[in-house]
Short mmCIF file of C-alpha atoms and ligand atoms in Angstrom, two decimals:
data_model
loop_
_atom_site.label_atom_id
_atom_site.label_comp_id
_atom_site.label_asym_id
_atom_site.label_seq_id
_atom_site.Cartn_x
_atom_site.Cartn_y
_atom_site.Cartn_z
CA MET P 17 -62.53 13.48 -10.24
CA SER P 18 -64.67 12.79 -13.13
CA PRO P 19 -65.34 9.48 -15.11
CA SER P 20 -63.71 8.91 -18.28
CA LYS P 21 -66.01 8.33 -21.29
CA VAL P 22 -65.30 5.14 -23.38
CA SER P 23 -67.50 4.72 -26.51
CA SER P 24 -70.65 2.87 -26.29
CA ILE P 25 -70.51 -0.81 -25.56
CA THR P 26 -70.09 -3.27 -28.48
CA TRP P 27 -69.79 -7.06 -28.07
CA ASP P 28 -67.49 -8.11 -30.76
CA SER P 29 -64.38 -6.13 -30.07
CA PHE P 30 -62.07 -6.19 -26.83
CA SER P 31 -59.43 -3.84 -25.60
CA ASN P 32 -57.37 -3.51 -22.45
CA ILE P 33 -58.43 -0.35 -20.51
CA ILE P 34 -55.56 1.86 -19.39
CA ASP P 35 -56.08 5.36 -17.97
CA GLY P 36 -59.61 5.31 -18.74
CA GLN P 37 -59.03 4.63 -22.46
CA PRO P 38 -59.31 1.55 -24.76
CA ARG P 39 -55.98 0.27 -25.82
CA GLY P 40 -55.00 -2.29 -28.37
CA SER P 41 -51.84 -3.99 -29.12
CA LYS P 42 -50.00 -5.20 -32.20
CA GLU P 43 -50.06 -8.83 -31.01
CA LYS P 44 -53.23 -10.32 -30.18
CA HIS P 45 -54.64 -13.70 -29.22
CA GLN P 46 -57.86 -15.21 -28.81
CA GLY P 47 -60.02 -17.40 -26.56
CA VAL P 48 -61.48 -20.69 -27.55
CA ASN P 49 -65.23 -21.61 -27.22
CA PRO P 50 -64.85 -24.85 -25.13
CA ALA P 51 -68.18 -26.15 -26.49
CA THR P 52 -67.06 -26.08 -30.12
CA GLY P 53 -63.36 -25.88 -29.95
CA GLU P 54 -63.48 -22.67 -32.14
CA LYS P 55 -61.75 -19.47 -31.80
CA LEU P 56 -63.33 -16.39 -30.33
CA TRP P 57 -62.69 -12.74 -30.85
CA ASP P 58 -59.20 -11.18 -30.95
CA VAL P 59 -57.97 -9.53 -27.70
CA PRO P 60 -54.74 -7.57 -27.03
CA ILE P 61 -51.62 -8.81 -25.54
CA ALA P 62 -50.42 -6.27 -22.99
CA ASN P 63 -46.68 -5.48 -23.01
CA GLN P 64 -44.46 -3.94 -20.44
CA GLN P 65 -45.32 -0.37 -21.65
CA ASP P 66 -48.90 -1.08 -21.22
CA VAL P 67 -48.24 -2.46 -17.75
CA ASP P 68 -46.12 0.64 -16.88
CA ASP P 69 -48.75 3.07 -18.13
CA ALA P 70 -51.44 1.32 -16.26
CA VAL P 71 -49.46 1.32 -12.99
CA ALA P 72 -48.64 5.04 -13.40
CA SER P 73 -52.25 5.90 -14.07
CA ALA P 74 -53.33 3.65 -11.15
CA LYS P 75 -50.81 5.47 -8.89
CA LYS P 76 -51.70 9.04 -9.94
CA ALA P 77 -55.57 8.10 -9.62
CA PHE P 78 -54.74 6.74 -5.96
CA GLU P 79 -53.76 9.99 -4.77
CA SER P 80 -57.36 11.34 -5.10
CA TRP P 81 -59.47 8.08 -4.98
CA SER P 82 -57.97 7.24 -1.59
CA GLN P 83 -59.27 10.81 -0.14
CA VAL P 84 -62.47 10.38 -1.75
CA PRO P 85 -65.08 10.07 1.33
CA PHE P 86 -66.03 6.44 2.11
CA GLU P 87 -69.95 7.07 1.50
CA THR P 88 -68.88 8.56 -2.12
CA ARG P 89 -66.82 5.62 -3.11
CA LYS P 90 -69.97 3.56 -2.19
CA GLU P 91 -72.01 5.64 -4.50
CA HIS P 92 -69.67 4.93 -7.47
CA LEU P 93 -69.95 1.25 -6.66
CA VAL P 94 -73.88 1.62 -6.71
CA LYS P 95 -73.62 3.19 -10.08
CA PHE P 96 -70.99 0.75 -11.25
CA LYS P 97 -73.54 -2.16 -10.47
CA GLU P 98 -76.40 -0.47 -12.27
CA ALA P 99 -74.28 0.21 -15.28
CA TYR P 100 -72.98 -3.39 -15.38
CA LEU P 101 -76.58 -5.00 -14.75
CA ALA P 102 -77.89 -2.95 -17.57
CA HIS P 103 -75.69 -5.31 -19.70
CA ALA P 104 -76.50 -8.26 -17.82
CA ASP P 105 -78.02 -10.40 -20.61
CA ASP P 106 -74.95 -9.58 -22.91
CA MET P 107 -72.59 -10.24 -20.29
CA ALA P 108 -74.38 -13.65 -19.45
CA LYS P 109 -74.13 -14.44 -23.17
CA LEU P 110 -70.39 -13.62 -23.31
CA LEU P 111 -69.79 -15.73 -20.38
CA ALA P 112 -71.56 -18.74 -21.60
CA GLU P 113 -69.28 -18.35 -24.90
CA GLU P 114 -66.05 -17.91 -23.27
CA THR P 115 -66.52 -20.62 -20.38
CA GLY P 116 -69.05 -23.00 -21.82
CA LYS P 117 -71.29 -22.54 -18.98
CA PRO P 118 -74.82 -23.38 -19.31
CA HIS P 119 -77.06 -20.21 -19.80
CA GLN P 120 -78.91 -20.55 -16.45
CA PHE P 121 -75.46 -20.58 -14.68
CA ALA P 122 -73.97 -17.81 -16.87
CA GLN P 123 -77.05 -15.75 -15.68
CA PHE P 124 -76.53 -16.70 -12.03
CA GLU P 125 -72.86 -15.74 -12.06
CA VAL P 126 -73.62 -12.38 -13.72
CA HIS P 127 -76.42 -11.60 -10.99
CA GLY P 128 -74.54 -13.39 -8.24
CA ALA P 129 -71.54 -11.04 -8.91
CA ALA P 130 -73.67 -8.06 -8.41
CA MET P 131 -74.50 -9.44 -4.70
CA TRP P 132 -70.74 -9.19 -4.23
CA ILE P 133 -71.12 -5.40 -4.55
CA ASP P 134 -74.42 -5.36 -2.56
CA HIS P 135 -72.71 -6.88 0.34
CA HIS P 136 -69.76 -4.39 0.30
CA LEU P 137 -72.16 -1.63 0.40
CA THR P 138 -73.30 -2.78 3.88
CA LEU P 139 -69.79 -2.73 5.26
CA THR P 140 -67.73 -0.02 6.96
CA ILE P 141 -64.04 0.21 7.38
CA PRO P 142 -63.49 -0.93 10.99
CA GLU P 143 -61.85 1.53 13.46
CA GLU P 144 -60.86 0.29 16.90
CA ARG P 145 -60.47 2.58 19.94
CA ASP P 146 -58.91 1.90 23.39
CA GLU P 147 -58.84 4.68 25.99
CA ASP P 148 -57.09 4.98 29.36
CA ASP P 149 -56.28 7.77 31.64
CA GLU P 150 -53.29 8.68 29.68
CA LYS P 151 -54.09 8.17 26.01
CA VAL P 152 -56.37 7.11 23.41
CA VAL P 153 -55.04 4.46 21.05
CA THR P 154 -56.95 4.11 17.71
CA THR P 155 -56.34 1.52 15.17
CA ARG P 156 -57.47 2.61 11.78
CA TYR P 157 -57.18 0.95 8.23
CA THR P 158 -55.72 2.66 5.42
CA PRO P 159 -55.47 1.76 1.69
CA LEU P 160 -52.27 0.13 0.38
CA GLY P 161 -52.14 1.77 -3.07
CA VAL P 162 -52.20 -0.14 -6.45
CA VAL P 163 -53.49 -3.62 -6.15
CA GLY P 164 -52.93 -6.24 -9.02
CA ALA P 165 -55.75 -8.70 -9.30
CA ILE P 166 -54.67 -11.93 -11.03
CA CYS P 167 -57.64 -14.13 -11.87
CA PRO P 168 -58.44 -17.70 -12.92
CA TRP P 169 -60.85 -18.91 -15.61
CA ASN P 170 -63.48 -20.85 -13.80
CA PHE P 171 -65.67 -17.90 -12.57
CA PRO P 172 -64.14 -14.76 -14.53
CA ILE P 173 -66.73 -12.22 -13.33
CA VAL P 174 -67.41 -13.08 -9.76
CA LEU P 175 -63.76 -13.57 -9.00
CA SER P 176 -62.89 -10.39 -10.54
CA LEU P 177 -65.55 -8.25 -8.88
CA GLY P 178 -64.93 -10.10 -5.58
CA LYS P 179 -61.36 -8.40 -5.73
CA ILE P 180 -62.53 -5.13 -7.40
CA ALA P 181 -65.38 -4.27 -4.88
CA PRO P 182 -63.34 -4.44 -1.65
CA ALA P 183 -60.25 -2.87 -3.22
CA ILE P 184 -61.80 0.25 -4.40
CA LEU P 185 -64.28 0.59 -1.37
CA THR P 186 -61.18 0.85 0.74
CA GLY P 187 -59.71 3.44 -1.41
CA ASN P 188 -57.32 1.48 -3.46
CA THR P 189 -56.81 1.53 -7.28
CA ILE P 190 -56.90 -1.83 -9.13
CA ILE P 191 -55.70 -3.38 -12.23
CA VAL P 192 -57.18 -6.74 -13.23
CA LYS P 193 -55.53 -9.30 -15.24
CA PRO P 194 -57.96 -12.02 -16.24
CA SER P 195 -56.82 -15.40 -17.29
CA PRO P 196 -55.83 -15.75 -21.05
CA PHE P 197 -58.50 -18.59 -21.27
CA THR P 198 -61.25 -16.17 -20.38
CA PRO P 199 -60.45 -12.64 -21.01
CA TYR P 200 -63.55 -11.41 -22.72
CA THR P 201 -66.23 -10.78 -19.65
CA ALA P 202 -63.56 -9.06 -17.49
CA LEU P 203 -62.39 -6.46 -20.31
CA LYS P 204 -66.02 -5.70 -21.02
CA MET P 205 -67.00 -5.39 -17.30
CA ILE P 206 -64.00 -3.04 -16.80
CA GLU P 207 -64.91 -1.10 -20.09
CA ILE P 208 -68.52 -0.64 -18.49
CA ALA P 209 -66.78 0.58 -15.29
CA GLN P 210 -65.14 3.59 -17.04
CA GLU P 211 -68.77 5.27 -17.41
CA VAL P 212 -68.51 5.60 -13.51
CA PHE P 213 -64.83 5.68 -12.27
CA PRO P 214 -62.24 8.23 -12.75
CA PRO P 215 -59.38 7.04 -15.09
CA GLY P 216 -56.98 4.69 -13.38
CA VAL P 217 -59.21 3.62 -10.57
CA VAL P 218 -60.17 0.30 -12.21
CA GLN P 219 -58.22 -0.84 -15.28
CA VAL P 220 -57.63 -4.08 -16.89
CA VAL P 221 -54.89 -5.69 -18.92
CA GLY P 222 -54.98 -9.12 -20.66
CA GLY P 223 -52.17 -10.80 -22.38
CA ASP P 224 -50.00 -14.10 -22.28
CA ASP P 225 -47.92 -15.93 -19.70
CA LYS P 226 -45.60 -13.01 -19.32
CA LEU P 227 -47.97 -10.61 -18.28
CA GLY P 228 -48.44 -11.84 -14.41
CA PRO P 229 -44.74 -11.58 -13.86
CA MET P 230 -44.86 -7.96 -14.99
CA LEU P 231 -47.44 -7.31 -12.44
CA THR P 232 -45.72 -9.26 -9.56
CA GLN P 233 -42.38 -7.72 -10.14
CA HIS P 234 -43.53 -4.16 -10.66
CA PRO P 235 -42.23 -2.01 -7.73
CA ASP P 236 -45.14 0.43 -7.82
CA ILE P 237 -47.70 -2.30 -7.21
CA ALA P 238 -48.65 -2.81 -3.20
CA LYS P 239 -50.47 -5.91 -3.23
CA ILE P 240 -51.07 -8.86 -5.45
CA SER P 241 -54.64 -10.60 -4.81
CA PHE P 242 -54.36 -13.79 -6.73
CA THR P 243 -56.88 -16.73 -7.07
CA GLY P 244 -55.68 -19.72 -8.96
CA SER P 245 -53.53 -22.76 -8.57
CA ILE P 246 -51.18 -23.73 -5.69
CA ALA P 247 -48.21 -24.03 -7.99
CA THR P 248 -48.64 -20.42 -9.50
CA GLY P 249 -49.25 -19.17 -5.96
CA LYS P 250 -45.92 -20.33 -4.88
CA LYS P 251 -44.28 -18.58 -7.91
CA ILE P 252 -46.34 -15.34 -7.05
CA MET P 253 -45.36 -15.37 -3.53
CA ALA P 254 -41.66 -15.67 -4.33
CA ALA P 255 -41.89 -12.90 -6.86
CA CYS P 256 -43.78 -10.67 -4.51
CA ALA P 257 -40.96 -11.22 -1.90
CA ALA P 258 -38.60 -8.96 -3.94
CA THR P 259 -40.69 -5.90 -3.37
CA LEU P 260 -42.39 -7.18 -0.05
CA LYS P 261 -45.65 -6.71 -1.64
CA ARG P 262 -48.68 -7.73 0.39
CA VAL P 263 -50.24 -10.92 -1.05
CA THR P 264 -53.46 -12.67 -0.85
CA LEU P 265 -53.48 -16.16 -2.23
CA GLU P 266 -56.69 -17.93 -2.84
CA LEU P 267 -55.41 -21.56 -4.00
CA GLY P 268 -56.57 -24.92 -4.79
CA GLY P 269 -58.30 -27.30 -2.56
CA ASN P 270 -59.23 -31.01 -2.23
CA ASP P 271 -62.39 -30.71 -0.24
CA ALA P 272 -63.65 -33.77 1.88
CA SER P 273 -67.39 -34.28 2.57
CA ILE P 274 -68.10 -36.31 5.67
CA VAL P 275 -71.48 -38.28 5.62
CA LEU P 276 -72.73 -39.59 9.06
CA PRO P 277 -75.06 -42.61 9.15
CA ASP P 278 -78.22 -40.63 10.27
CA VAL P 279 -78.75 -38.65 6.93
CA ASP P 280 -81.82 -39.04 4.69
CA VAL P 281 -80.01 -40.95 1.99
CA GLN P 282 -82.51 -39.86 -1.01
CA LYS P 283 -82.19 -36.22 0.13
CA VAL P 284 -78.49 -35.97 0.61
CA ALA P 285 -77.50 -38.02 -2.54
CA PRO P 286 -78.23 -35.27 -5.02
CA GLU P 287 -76.67 -32.71 -2.86
CA LEU P 288 -73.47 -34.40 -2.79
CA VAL P 289 -73.46 -34.94 -6.50
CA MET P 290 -74.07 -31.18 -6.90
CA GLY P 291 -71.27 -30.35 -4.44
CA ALA P 292 -69.02 -32.42 -6.62
CA PHE P 293 -70.27 -31.66 -10.18
CA GLN P 294 -71.25 -27.97 -10.08
CA ASN P 295 -69.57 -26.07 -12.79
CA SER P 296 -68.42 -29.45 -13.98
CA GLY P 297 -66.11 -29.76 -10.93
CA GLN P 298 -64.25 -26.63 -11.91
CA VAL P 299 -64.72 -24.91 -8.52
CA CYS P 300 -62.02 -24.44 -6.02
CA VAL P 301 -64.33 -25.52 -3.24
CA ALA P 302 -66.12 -28.41 -5.22
CA THR P 303 -66.33 -31.69 -3.13
CA LYS P 304 -63.36 -33.63 -4.15
CA ARG P 305 -63.34 -36.56 -1.77
CA ILE P 306 -66.81 -38.09 -0.22
CA TYR P 307 -66.42 -40.27 2.89
CA ILE P 308 -69.72 -42.02 3.64
CA HIS P 309 -70.43 -43.98 6.77
CA GLN P 310 -70.25 -47.73 5.96
CA ASP P 311 -73.81 -48.51 7.07
CA ILE P 312 -75.26 -46.35 4.35
CA TYR P 313 -72.41 -46.72 1.96
CA GLU P 314 -74.02 -48.94 -0.77
CA ASP P 315 -77.49 -47.22 -0.61
CA MET P 316 -75.92 -43.71 -0.68
CA LEU P 317 -73.53 -44.70 -3.67
CA ASN P 318 -76.68 -46.33 -5.58
CA ALA P 319 -78.71 -42.98 -5.08
CA MET P 320 -75.86 -40.80 -6.13
CA VAL P 321 -75.18 -42.92 -9.28
CA GLU P 322 -78.83 -42.61 -10.13
CA PHE P 323 -78.91 -38.99 -9.74
CA THR P 324 -75.64 -38.58 -11.77
CA LYS P 325 -77.25 -40.44 -14.63
CA THR P 326 -79.91 -37.61 -14.88
CA MET P 327 -77.30 -34.91 -15.25
CA LYS P 328 -77.44 -33.52 -18.78
CA VAL P 329 -73.95 -32.52 -20.21
CA GLY P 330 -73.90 -30.13 -23.17
CA ALA P 331 -73.34 -26.58 -24.75
CA PRO P 332 -74.79 -23.44 -23.31
CA SER P 333 -77.60 -23.86 -26.07
CA ASP P 334 -78.33 -27.38 -25.14
CA ASN P 335 -80.09 -26.38 -21.82
CA ALA P 336 -77.79 -28.66 -20.00
CA LEU P 337 -77.00 -28.95 -16.18
CA LEU P 338 -73.14 -29.34 -16.92
CA GLY P 339 -71.08 -27.37 -19.42
CA PRO P 340 -67.68 -28.47 -20.93
CA ILE P 341 -64.13 -28.32 -19.25
CA GLN P 342 -63.28 -24.71 -19.95
CA ASN P 343 -59.97 -25.22 -21.98
CA GLN P 344 -57.84 -27.80 -23.60
CA MET P 345 -55.01 -27.84 -20.95
CA GLN P 346 -57.43 -28.63 -18.30
CA TYR P 347 -59.34 -31.09 -20.40
CA GLU P 348 -56.12 -33.16 -20.93
CA LYS P 349 -55.37 -32.77 -17.19
CA VAL P 350 -58.85 -34.14 -16.22
CA LYS P 351 -58.30 -36.89 -18.66
CA THR P 352 -55.26 -38.14 -16.76
CA PHE P 353 -57.52 -38.85 -13.64
CA PHE P 354 -59.48 -41.12 -16.00
CA GLU P 355 -56.57 -42.82 -17.53
CA ASP P 356 -55.00 -43.44 -13.97
CA THR P 357 -58.26 -45.03 -12.67
CA LYS P 358 -58.65 -47.13 -15.65
CA ASN P 359 -54.89 -48.45 -15.57
CA LYS P 360 -55.01 -49.20 -11.89
CA GLY P 361 -58.52 -50.93 -12.23
CA TYR P 362 -60.44 -49.00 -9.67
CA LYS P 363 -64.12 -49.22 -10.12
CA PHE P 364 -66.12 -46.47 -12.21
CA ALA P 365 -69.47 -46.59 -10.20
CA VAL P 366 -70.81 -44.30 -13.02
CA GLY P 367 -69.07 -42.84 -16.05
CA SER P 368 -66.76 -44.29 -18.61
CA PRO P 369 -63.12 -44.92 -18.36
CA ASP P 370 -63.04 -43.57 -22.05
CA VAL P 371 -63.64 -39.66 -22.20
CA ALA P 372 -65.29 -39.05 -25.59
CA THR P 373 -63.39 -37.14 -28.03
CA GLY P 374 -65.35 -34.69 -30.33
CA LYS P 375 -65.64 -31.05 -31.00
CA GLY P 376 -65.96 -29.67 -27.48
CA PHE P 377 -64.05 -30.59 -24.11
CA PHE P 378 -67.08 -32.58 -22.60
CA VAL P 379 -66.66 -34.86 -19.83
CA GLN P 380 -69.38 -36.90 -18.25
CA PRO P 381 -69.83 -36.78 -14.55
CA THR P 382 -68.01 -39.94 -12.99
CA ILE P 383 -67.91 -41.42 -9.55
CA ILE P 384 -65.02 -43.84 -8.45
CA ASP P 385 -65.99 -46.34 -6.01
CA ASN P 386 -63.59 -46.74 -3.01
CA PRO P 387 -60.17 -46.18 -4.65
CA PRO P 388 -57.15 -46.59 -2.21
CA ASN P 389 -56.02 -43.61 0.10
CA ASP P 390 -52.84 -43.14 -2.08
CA SER P 391 -54.62 -42.98 -5.52
CA LYS P 392 -54.28 -39.94 -7.72
CA ILE P 393 -57.98 -39.29 -7.56
CA ILE P 394 -57.76 -39.15 -3.66
CA THR P 395 -54.59 -37.10 -3.32
CA GLU P 396 -54.92 -34.54 -6.33
CA GLU P 397 -57.26 -31.76 -7.23
CA PRO P 398 -58.78 -33.06 -10.63
CA PHE P 399 -60.83 -29.71 -11.28
CA GLY P 400 -63.16 -31.60 -13.34
CA PRO P 401 -66.40 -33.85 -12.98
CA ILE P 402 -64.81 -36.85 -11.47
CA VAL P 403 -65.03 -37.82 -7.53
CA PRO P 404 -64.02 -40.63 -5.44
CA THR P 405 -66.24 -42.13 -2.60
CA GLN P 406 -64.83 -44.05 0.37
CA PRO P 407 -66.59 -45.92 3.31
CA TRP P 408 -65.62 -45.05 6.86
CA THR P 409 -66.62 -46.59 10.44
CA ASP P 410 -64.59 -44.76 12.94
CA GLU P 411 -64.79 -41.05 13.61
CA GLU P 412 -61.33 -40.32 14.62
CA GLU P 413 -60.00 -42.22 11.50
CA VAL P 414 -62.14 -40.42 9.00
CA ILE P 415 -61.08 -37.19 10.49
CA LYS P 416 -57.53 -38.00 10.05
CA ARG P 417 -58.32 -39.23 6.45
CA ALA P 418 -60.14 -35.88 5.63
CA ASN P 419 -57.06 -33.94 7.01
CA GLY P 420 -54.61 -36.07 5.43
CA SER P 421 -53.89 -33.39 2.82
CA ASN P 422 -51.46 -30.56 1.94
CA THR P 423 -54.75 -28.40 1.18
CA GLY P 424 -57.38 -27.01 3.49
CA LEU P 425 -59.67 -24.88 1.44
CA GLY P 426 -63.36 -26.05 2.25
CA ALA P 427 -64.94 -29.13 3.94
CA CYS P 428 -68.53 -30.49 4.36
CA VAL P 429 -70.20 -32.54 7.05
CA TRP P 430 -73.66 -34.13 6.77
CA GLY P 431 -75.74 -35.34 9.57
CA LYS P 432 -79.13 -34.98 11.30
CA ASP P 433 -77.19 -34.74 14.53
CA VAL P 434 -76.05 -31.33 14.00
CA ALA P 435 -74.25 -31.03 17.04
CA ARG P 436 -72.05 -34.06 16.24
CA ALA P 437 -71.64 -32.85 12.58
CA GLU P 438 -70.44 -29.35 13.93
CA ALA P 439 -67.98 -31.14 16.24
CA ILE P 440 -66.54 -32.97 13.42
CA GLY P 441 -66.51 -29.81 11.30
CA ARG P 442 -64.49 -27.94 14.12
CA ARG P 443 -61.77 -30.43 13.67
CA LEU P 444 -61.49 -30.25 10.04
CA GLU P 445 -58.33 -28.44 8.73
CA ALA P 446 -60.33 -26.08 6.31
CA GLY P 447 -60.77 -22.32 5.85
CA SER P 448 -64.60 -22.78 5.30
CA VAL P 449 -66.79 -25.68 6.63
CA TRP P 450 -70.52 -26.32 5.71
CA ILE P 451 -72.84 -28.32 7.87
CA ASN P 452 -75.49 -29.96 5.70
CA SER P 453 -74.85 -27.99 2.55
CA TRP P 454 -72.46 -28.34 -0.17
CA GLU P 455 -69.76 -25.61 -0.65
CA LYS P 456 -71.53 -22.31 -1.09
CA PRO P 457 -69.14 -19.29 -0.54
CA THR P 458 -70.75 -16.09 0.12
CA PRO P 459 -69.72 -12.32 0.06
CA ALA P 460 -70.65 -11.94 3.66
CA ALA P 461 -68.22 -14.46 4.98
CA PHE P 462 -64.31 -14.36 4.96
CA PHE P 463 -62.98 -16.73 2.32
CA GLY P 464 -59.45 -18.15 2.64
CA GLY P 465 -57.67 -21.42 2.79
CA HIS P 466 -55.57 -23.37 5.49
CA LYS P 467 -52.25 -25.02 4.79
CA GLU P 468 -51.41 -24.87 1.02
CA SER P 469 -54.64 -23.59 -0.18
CA GLY P 470 -53.58 -19.92 0.65
CA ILE P 471 -52.35 -17.10 2.64
CA GLY P 472 -54.97 -14.79 3.95
CA GLY P 473 -58.30 -14.32 2.36
CA GLU P 474 -61.00 -12.01 1.27
CA TRP P 475 -64.77 -11.03 1.73
CA GLY P 476 -66.94 -10.40 4.61
CA LYS P 477 -65.71 -7.37 7.03
CA GLU P 478 -62.47 -9.09 7.83
CA GLY P 479 -61.68 -9.37 4.05
CA LEU P 480 -61.74 -5.56 3.83
CA LYS P 481 -58.73 -5.32 5.98
CA ALA P 482 -56.94 -7.48 3.39
CA TYR P 483 -56.83 -4.38 1.24
CA CYS P 484 -55.52 -2.13 4.03
CA ASN P 485 -52.54 -1.32 6.22
CA ALA P 486 -53.33 -0.75 9.89
CA GLN P 487 -52.24 2.38 11.45
CA VAL P 488 -52.41 2.83 14.96
CA MET P 489 -52.52 6.61 16.37
CA HIS P 490 -51.29 6.72 19.96
CA SER P 491 -52.81 9.97 21.22
CA TYR P 492 -51.66 11.25 24.58
CA LYS P 493 -53.74 13.51 26.70
CA LEU P 494 -51.79 16.56 26.96
CA LYS P 495 -52.89 17.45 30.69
CA ARG P 496 -52.20 14.03 31.96
CA GLN P 497 -48.83 13.83 30.17
CA ILE P 498 -47.77 17.29 31.64
CA SER P 499 -48.88 16.73 35.15
CA LYS P 500 -46.82 13.34 35.18
CA LEU P 501 -43.62 15.05 34.09
P1 NAD Y 17 -53.56 -20.65 -12.66
O1 NAD Y 17 -52.63 -20.69 -11.41
O2 NAD Y 17 -52.95 -21.48 -13.81
O3 NAD Y 17 -53.79 -19.28 -13.28
C1 NAD Y 17 -54.32 -18.37 -12.53
C2 NAD Y 17 -53.81 -16.87 -13.19
O4 NAD Y 17 -52.43 -16.75 -12.87
C3 NAD Y 17 -54.22 -16.79 -14.55
O5 NAD Y 17 -54.42 -15.42 -14.67
C4 NAD Y 17 -52.75 -16.98 -15.14
O6 NAD Y 17 -52.42 -16.39 -16.43
C5 NAD Y 17 -51.86 -16.30 -13.96
N1 NAD Y 17 -50.40 -16.71 -13.95
C6 NAD Y 17 -49.91 -17.98 -14.40
N2 NAD Y 17 -48.66 -17.93 -14.05
C7 NAD Y 17 -48.40 -16.82 -13.45
C8 NAD Y 17 -47.00 -16.29 -12.95
N3 NAD Y 17 -45.80 -16.86 -13.01
N4 NAD Y 17 -47.17 -15.08 -12.28
C9 NAD Y 17 -48.34 -14.38 -12.22
N5 NAD Y 17 -49.46 -14.78 -12.69
C10 NAD Y 17 -49.48 -15.91 -13.48
O7 NAD Y 17 -55.09 -21.24 -12.16
P2 NAD Y 17 -56.12 -21.66 -13.30
O8 NAD Y 17 -55.78 -22.75 -13.86
O9 NAD Y 17 -56.57 -20.37 -13.79
O10 NAD Y 17 -57.31 -21.73 -12.07
C11 NAD Y 17 -57.53 -23.11 -11.39
C12 NAD Y 17 -57.03 -23.29 -10.21
O11 NAD Y 17 -57.29 -22.07 -9.40
C13 NAD Y 17 -57.56 -24.45 -9.46
O12 NAD Y 17 -56.49 -25.17 -8.64
C14 NAD Y 17 -58.50 -23.91 -8.47
O13 NAD Y 17 -58.76 -24.68 -7.17
C15 NAD Y 17 -57.87 -22.64 -8.05
N6 NAD Y 17 -59.01 -21.74 -7.70
C16 NAD Y 17 -59.07 -21.20 -6.38
C17 NAD Y 17 -60.16 -20.26 -5.92
C18 NAD Y 17 -59.96 -19.91 -4.48
O14 NAD Y 17 -60.71 -18.93 -4.26
N7 NAD Y 17 -59.28 -20.47 -3.55
C19 NAD Y 17 -60.99 -20.12 -6.80
C20 NAD Y 17 -60.90 -20.35 -8.25
C21 NAD Y 17 -60.00 -21.28 -8.59
#
């Protein structure tokens, strides 16, 4: 199989990539630069024919790609990483424009995504063997076929590459659908991938709201790997039921952080704030509820407020720490948390009840001091830079409070007494728990949610299996079998 050649990379025109070739469309749409509110470049809207063609190409490519030796697939991944990193600066610039991320964090995502490839290069597909006098039972893992990757807008590169790397390493072919809010970097990254992969192995289709259902309903797609909201996750699972597709659902969270009374307040306060406001709170595992022991509540809140006041919010060109909310829909949603807090008379420890209106979708980081348990800001995921704090005194009670959510994605526990912090962590209903750190997912560890935060998960060596069928070979020893007859 030889790679397809797409013309040399340009940074102001964007195409879907189907069967190794760029493809435009009659209808087009545009993303919006969230720092300015201005429209960005045209991008194609894929239709049913485009999806059918991409699936047919992926299905054909699967026949040979699934038979390519594992080590050769790794070599392709290495070449892809090199080709992608050769454009790192342009990718970071594009990412900053489509998401509004400060340049340093755009660079961080571009290079961090390459770490997802690096980690997958260290993995092997597991094979388990069990032998007795009579037989050898071997469990092996085989690729599923065509994978559809449906991605969100908050980390458009890392959350696409986090699906591409394990899917193709295990011998699947993949069609990526970026969010309509942030199509640009995924389209470009997969255009670059054509320098390395044969046609149909890695493809991308962007479009409007009709596109996701075309993938989830397609009979020749074997699996959907989805990252996004709980509401969409439920629709995807329902749609996939019709063809019994495998699904991995990485959904929303309402992560609790429990702070023990023995912590160093000055050291931990900025960490708590960063956990909540990283990427302007637009992180599935951002800290979304902070429970601080009563003995240090006031001191910790004051220290958090002081640190929050130092955080600069601005456009990528402003050398800021926090960028805007990525899109207008999310901006309007975040504003409802400010309105509710203001209307109910809860206390703003820092931040203003009135979100400034202007050119971009900017929101100042805001802490709400001790709102009630049933408040919107405690019970719902804002996905923006606004976080509540509450005091606690009784360990059993705060564990119940932390677990009192329909979500269970991440959680943090902070304490000098690490054994006590870990004991609390083990009782938290969350897929990932961090002790003395804010939420930092790594490609080396399985990532998935409990409760409504998801089904299954990906990454780490366990994550490879999410892209495979298990096949068990029961191989009887002939001599033994005959002697028994
Ligand atoms: P979203 O659910 O609105 O959209 C995600 C993707 O699904 C987009 O590509 C969208 O076009 C597509 N989509 C929408 N409707 C669809 C349908 N009916 N069928 C198929 N596809 C459809 O989510 P979002 O607003 O892009 O992302 C924010 C949410 O994602 C937050 O709740 C956040 O917590 C969650 N998230 C989770 C993780 C995780 O790993 N668990 C990571 C990032 C974001």
